[in-house]
Amino acid sequence: MKTLKGEIVANRKYSDNLYKLEVFSPYICKNAKPAQFINIKCSRQGSDDPLLRRPFSIYEIDEQFNVFSVLFLVRGRGTQFMADLRKGESLDFVGPLGQPIKIPENDSRFVLIGGGIGVVPLCLIAKNLKSIGKTVHFFAGFKDEAFYTWERDLIKILKDYKIFSENGVFGEKGIPLNYIRENFSEFKDHHFIVCGPLEMLKQAQSFLKDRKVRAIAIMEEKMACGIGACMGCVIKIKNKNNGYSYKKVCSDGPAFDLMEVCFD
Amino acid sequence: MKTLKGEIVANRKYSDNLYKLEVFSPYICKNAKPAQFINIKCSRQGSDDPLLRRPFSIYEIDEQFNVFSVLFLVRGRGTQFMADLRKGESLDFVGPLGQPIKIPENDSRFVLIGGGIGVVPLCLIAKNLKSIGKTVHFFAGFKDEAFYTWERDLIKILKDYKIFSENGVFGEKGIPLNYIRENFSEFKDHHFIVCGPLEMLKQAQSFLKDRKVRAIAIMEEKMACGIGACMGCVIKIKNKNNGYSYKKVCSDGPAFDLMEVCFD
Amino acid sequence: MTDYFSDETGLEVRMGNIVLKNPVITCSGTFASGIEYSKFYDVSVLGAITTKSFSLERMAGNLPPRICETSSGMLNSIGLQNEGIDYFINEQLQEAKKLGVEIIPSIFGRDLDEFKKIAYKIKNIEEEIIAVELNLSCPNVAEGGIAFCASAEQVGNIVAATKEILHTGIIVKLSGHYNNISETASAAKKYGADAAAVINTIPATAFDIETCKPKLGNITGGLSGPAIKPVALLKVFELAKENIIPIIGIGGIMTWQDAIEFIIAGASAVGVGTANFIYPECGRDILQGIKQYMRRKNIGDIKMLKGIAISNIIKG
Amino acid sequence: MTDYFSDETGLEVRMGNIVLKNPVITCSGTFASGIEYSKFYDVSVLGAITTKSFSLERMAGNLPPRICETSSGMLNSIGLQNEGIDYFINEQLQEAKKLGVEIIPSIFGRDLDEFKKIAYKIKNIEEEIIAVELNLSCPNVAEGGIAFCASAEQVGNIVAATKEILHTGIIVKLSGHYNNISETASAAKKYGADAAAVINTIPATAFDIETCKPKLGNITGGLSGPAIKPVALLKVFELAKENIIPIIGIGGIMTWQDAIEFIIAGASAVGVGTANFIYPECGRDILQGIKQYMRRKNIGDIKMLKGIAISNIIKG
Ligand SMILES: Cc1cc2nc3c(=O)[nH]c(=O)nc-3n(C[C@H](O)[C@H](O)[C@H](O)COP(=O)(O)OP(=O)(O)OC[C@H]3O[C@@H](n4cnc5c(N)ncnc54)[C@H](O)[C@@H]3O)c2cc1C
Ligand SMILES: Cc1cc2nc3c(=O)[nH]c(=O)nc-3n(C[C@H](O)[C@H](O)[C@H](O)COP(=O)(O)OP(=O)(O)OC[C@H]3O[C@@H](n4cnc5c(N)ncnc54)[C@H](O)[C@@H]3O)c2cc1C
Ligand SMILES: Cc1cc2nc3c(=O)[nH]c(=O)nc-3n(C[C@H](O)[C@H](O)[C@H](O)COP(=O)(O)O)c2cc1C
Ligand SMILES: Cc1cc2nc3c(=O)[nH]c(=O)nc-3n(C[C@H](O)[C@H](O)[C@H](O)COP(=O)(O)O)c2cc1C
Ligand code: FES
Ligand code: FES
């Protein structure tokens, strides 16, 4: 991990509030692994407001051109700042951060379920799984049209995917978990990797737990340092004695065993 | 005075740290008078750091195109923000602020002395004096090369000027006040208007006072509200009883009788 | 959508004997007597305006520079420059009244006796004002000011003395500087105050590393603006939890979102200060935002919003 | 230009019995035990690092969310999550020592007795550390913490007890929250502390206006970052003026300019906290900037810079 400055190669608008920021960085392209993230300074040089860096999963890595990207939704001050960045400007970020996801070597078939912006880390994971010859089914669910044009990125990674939208404006109407429920026999010996809103993770946990399916969750929490030094970004993880302990999303995660995450 | 948004028509770089920002604003062009200023928000919309607006004298008014300009030196965070503004972006400002300078009607000959960025308000004043048929001598003194190319603006206003630089890299070597001292007989019944660093104002005061010359000073002080509401921007002004009282640069000034300003 | 808010319905705020038509007021020292800001908008939309603090006699104020910017904040060391209470009463009040907004004169005495003298003067104009604010927390004066807040007894005495003289509403302006704000607020309540304005600026300073001198002529000043909002919110929240006295929440309010945050933390009304310097129309805009928020959330009366974060915590 | 600074000459700082090779240290809780940051730069350039506060037993810490950003600042409510002092002594110390930087363990007890017990454990590693910091000012714990600072007597007792057990330097970490910081600092000095670290985070809070709940799991937290710098500077300045005890100035230091500002206000050394989160290499950069400033100003020894703003004020 390093503090880096990378030239912005492109900032592509996918929809009203979804952007893909492409950044030149040989260091990240060489060192970053799936599920890792970077911590972006979202204020001008010399300004400290907004103060904290913002964490973003690494979305794509183009090793040929040494360009990686992050895909982000505009939510507040930091992401608005990012949306306003222009080609040629410099991005100040720290990375790669977090533990690379540990792919269970013995499993060969994977189901990836992404909810909303949760699809981001799954894309790099999917690409990686494919490259090592695993079978991957990708399910993505969205609330609204923000991701309408995003399919063009997904289709480059794999063909076996299904996109759902709650209101049916694009893809199939519904949510991925319902589809999985209804067609569970197809997936029962797959390894699941899920990323998305807490409610989705919670439902996935309870559904998969009953069926004794193994699953990895990619988690989020508010961060300060992003490198494991401040104890700010903890979530509750079950431990052996039926209790829990706090684990750091930034340095113990962001990938955790879904069954060990406490949602309460 | 109003809170305004004006489209930036141009942001011209005069030298490393001197810029001219041209802004479209019919309201300012119609209402602003010499010595008045505007108060610029130097942070992105939705950001409050830097918090306070920055005051800048109105430099030029182009009534035909409804464009006015400010000429500014990059000093700190606010002016760096301004230097980075681009054509087409919107400037958030309040104005016109301050009292228009009161031109003594009976005097017909004026000496204007500007030190450094202090030349800015004097340019609009000079233009105004010329337009009402007064005689104007303009003296400008600079420390370094920042204003090297600025002469092109001045020459459009009047021909009777002298530019000095302390090290002689451009214009004449020296400072305006020395020139005035040496050629005082020429100017002794002129009305003086001075704007520049405190040290220059102080020297001008002591020199002119001894010679019973009337003079106006354009003053600066740190501001919060810019409209006379906070009592933040006061300077000491002599009153009748040999004492002083605090006057507000923003709403009582920025023009004051130089002889009444207390420098201590 | 229910149409509660075609008018001001549901915005009225009662704090003891003080009734405001809506919860947005401007803070002392940041709005003068309203005249400057009336050039920007019709200030009669505000719940009230609080004037600059007036003292018994004219005060010259502190040495400049008096303003210094800090990260998301500013220091001021005005030192209560004002023309004295007589000037307010004789010259300024009538002009301010023309703005059509309720007026809360803020007053400052160096000691109990001065407060009494000012109160007697205010008595003559009681009909024309909605309340009086006792500034017991200015960090920029050598005598009185913030030091009053060190002792609940002192605060109680000044309130009691004022209460004896005046029938109008009484607001105490308290400091977050001391750790006894519950006691001072309780004393104020006990002796007759209707509301507490919380908080004043926080004592602070800044130095110039080139001259190696203080950036303020007065050496120290008071910190205001967004930087202090989290600190102010905690003071309001802690006072409101104890339900001692109605609170005017103050500190770093720039937007309607900030105002709502203070109200859900327990403030009955909010005071907008430093924000006026940056956004001259912010009082109006904050009020507008509050109305829209209430409409969106289907909240018919601002009272239902007050302290809702406290009840949510208690509910768990 | 005189070449004072090819090496570290003129940067050494003495605070009581504590000698630091330079004035830049990192703050407790923001630098863990240095290992994470050593991936960014050679932390042995620092004057010292202060560890996260360790308690007698493992502490789980507070409910998440624990972090919330505010204007030019942040709130944290970590609640001293740590693995306990034994873990530090047995597992972490040796690894940290490898970084080649002086180590100041920060310790936290819920009461006098716990502080004593921890001190006895520290005794075994006294040779390996440069000083111990007593955290008497954490705003995020139910017992002890900031409450210690309410009473100079309590502070004195804890210092005295620690001093009896330990020979290493003692730093007390004080809060700016109470208004008795001169008294607590005096008590600390009297009973044997070598330096005071001033200030810890300022109690504060924030609410979410959509959920109408606190933004922190623990409801309240501590404010740090640039927002608090002017408040911290005033505390340092006031303490330094009274010349009670050497001070480590802390609060919102992001740049070398900020560090210089604390030093001219009277701090002997500076603690860098929140800044590490945003600029992982800031400790190194701040030190570098101090050196360059001293060279530019022709200041041969940092002692000559310390409190220079105070002397300038006295000179008038
Ligand atoms: C490991 C990780 C990976 C992420 N990857 C992506 C991604 O690929 N694309 C994407 O769009 N978003 C991602 N997020 C969420 C992203 O960090 C937030 O949307 C962003 O921080 C919002 O900043 P803001 O200033 O726009 O919002 P604000 O609400 O103004 O932010 C205020 C504060 O809250 C924090 N915050 C707000 N939302 C979140 C959140 N969901 N998670 C963590 N902190 C938050 C901010 O960092 C900031 O400190 C990720 C979060 C984490 C923890
Ligand atoms: C009436 C008036 C007219 C002015 N006209 C011009 C002009 O035409 N061109 C120009 O270049 N400058 C002008 N100035 C000075 C200009 O306002 C400052 O250079 C600017 O505020 C610096 O901001 P900063 O953020 O870059 O500097 P910083 O040093 O970071 O500013 C910090 C704070 O100090 C204040 N400040 C800093 N310098 C000054 C100053 N000289 N006067 C008042 N406040 C200051 C800032 O407004 C801000 O609040 C004028 C000042 C006044 C009062
Ligand atoms: C320039 C200035 C002058 C002030 N003058 C007074 C005053 O005269 N009386 C008073 O009670 N408070 C005064 N205050 C404090 C404000 O009323 C308010 O309590 C404080 O600024 C915090 O609110 P804010 O962050 O919204 O500004 C002043 C504040 C500022 C910034
Ligand atoms: C996330 C975080 C954790 C902290 N933990 C501790 C701690 O364990 N012990 C302590 O004495 N201070 C702790 N502090 C306070 C800092 O050491 C420092 O006093 C404070 O943050 C102010 O400095 P800053 O503005 O530079 O961060 C913590 C601060 C933060 C932000
Ligand atoms: S953000 Fe600091 S430990 Fe994770
Ligand atoms: S800046 Fe507020 S009175 Fe001049």
PDB file of C-alpha atoms and ligand atoms in Angstrom, chain B residues 230, chain C residues 27-30 52-53 74 76 78 80 106 133 135 173 199-201 224-225 228 250-253 272-274 277, ligand 3:
ATOM      1  CA  CYS B 230     -20.513  42.218  12.063  1.00  0.00           C
TER       2      CYS B 230
ATOM      3  CA  CYS C  27     -28.043  35.240  16.278  1.00  0.00           C
ATOM      4  CA  SER C  28     -26.772  38.205  18.164  1.00  0.00           C
ATOM      5  CA  GLY C  29     -23.829  39.966  16.574  1.00  0.00           C
ATOM      6  CA  THR C  30     -24.239  38.401  13.183  1.00  0.00           C
ATOM      7  CA  LYS C  52     -26.049  42.815  18.406  1.00  0.00           C
ATOM      8  CA  SER C  53     -25.527  42.892  22.179  1.00  0.00           C
ATOM      9  CA  MET C  74     -13.871  31.745  11.966  1.00  0.00           C
ATOM     10  CA  ASN C  76     -13.978  36.916  15.980  1.00  0.00           C
ATOM     11  CA  ILE C  78     -15.258  42.123  18.098  1.00  0.00           C
ATOM     12  CA  LEU C  80     -19.054  44.018  21.692  1.00  0.00           C
ATOM     13  CA  SER C 106     -29.493  41.259  23.204  1.00  0.00           C
ATOM     14  CA  GLU C 133     -31.596  38.092  25.451  1.00  0.00           C
ATOM     15  CA  ASN C 135     -25.628  37.760  26.797  1.00  0.00           C
ATOM     16  CA  LYS C 173     -27.315  33.116  26.112  1.00  0.00           C
ATOM     17  CA  ILE C 199     -24.058  28.083  22.431  1.00  0.00           C
ATOM     18  CA  ASN C 200     -22.023  31.248  22.085  1.00  0.00           C
ATOM     19  CA  THR C 201     -18.651  31.139  20.330  1.00  0.00           C
ATOM     20  CA  SER C 224     -18.012  29.965  15.232  1.00  0.00           C
ATOM     21  CA  GLY C 225     -19.217  28.301  12.059  1.00  0.00           C
ATOM     22  CA  ILE C 228     -18.304  23.923  16.119  1.00  0.00           C
ATOM     23  CA  ILE C 250     -26.958  27.671  17.906  1.00  0.00           C
ATOM     24  CA  GLY C 251     -23.606  26.783  16.407  1.00  0.00           C
ATOM     25  CA  GLY C 252     -22.530  26.305  12.834  1.00  0.00           C
ATOM     26  CA  ILE C 253     -25.987  26.166  11.283  1.00  0.00           C
ATOM     27  CA  VAL C 272     -28.402  31.297  12.566  1.00  0.00           C
ATOM     28  CA  GLY C 273     -25.137  33.190  13.009  1.00  0.00           C
ATOM     29  CA  THR C 274     -21.988  33.025  10.917  1.00  0.00           C
ATOM     30  CA  PHE C 277     -21.996  36.321   6.408  1.00  0.00           C
TER      31      PHE C 277
HETATM   32  C1  LIG E   3     -18.818  38.358  14.476  1.00  0.00           C
HETATM   33  C2  LIG E   3     -19.633  37.797  15.592  1.00  0.00           C
HETATM   34  C3  LIG E   3     -20.147  38.637  16.569  1.00  0.00           C
HETATM   35  C4  LIG E   3     -20.905  38.122  17.628  1.00  0.00           C
HETATM   36  N1  LIG E   3     -21.412  38.971  18.561  1.00  0.00           N
HETATM   37  C5  LIG E   3     -22.207  38.478  19.545  1.00  0.00           C
HETATM   38  C6  LIG E   3     -22.832  39.340  20.476  1.00  0.00           C
HETATM   39  O1  LIG E   3     -22.712  40.550  20.420  1.00  0.00           O
HETATM   40  N2  LIG E   3     -23.595  38.787  21.452  1.00  0.00           N
HETATM   41  C7  LIG E   3     -23.793  37.437  21.546  1.00  0.00           C
HETATM   42  O2  LIG E   3     -24.509  36.987  22.433  1.00  0.00           O
HETATM   43  N3  LIG E   3     -23.222  36.595  20.666  1.00  0.00           N
HETATM   44  C8  LIG E   3     -22.435  37.077  19.658  1.00  0.00           C
HETATM   45  N4  LIG E   3     -21.882  36.222  18.753  1.00  0.00           N
HETATM   46  C9  LIG E   3     -22.119  34.771  18.879  1.00  0.00           C
HETATM   47  C10 LIG E   3     -23.233  34.309  17.946  1.00  0.00           C
HETATM   48  O3  LIG E   3     -24.452  34.911  18.326  1.00  0.00           O
HETATM   49  C11 LIG E   3     -23.356  32.768  17.987  1.00  0.00           C
HETATM   50  O4  LIG E   3     -23.689  32.372  19.291  1.00  0.00           O
HETATM   51  C12 LIG E   3     -22.083  32.085  17.570  1.00  0.00           C
HETATM   52  O5  LIG E   3     -21.494  32.757  16.489  1.00  0.00           O
HETATM   53  C13 LIG E   3     -22.288  30.608  17.175  1.00  0.00           C
HETATM   54  O6  LIG E   3     -23.171  30.461  16.110  1.00  0.00           O
HETATM   55  P1  LIG E   3     -22.701  30.337  14.564  1.00  0.00           P
HETATM   56  O7  LIG E   3     -21.701  29.233  14.509  1.00  0.00           O
HETATM   57  O8  LIG E   3     -23.954  30.060  13.812  1.00  0.00           O
HETATM   58  O9  LIG E   3     -22.099  31.647  14.221  1.00  0.00           O
HETATM   59  C14 LIG E   3     -21.131  36.732  17.701  1.00  0.00           C
HETATM   60  C15 LIG E   3     -20.609  35.888  16.716  1.00  0.00           C
HETATM   61  C16 LIG E   3     -19.863  36.387  15.656  1.00  0.00           C
HETATM   62  C17 LIG E   3     -19.322  35.443  14.623  1.00  0.00           C
END
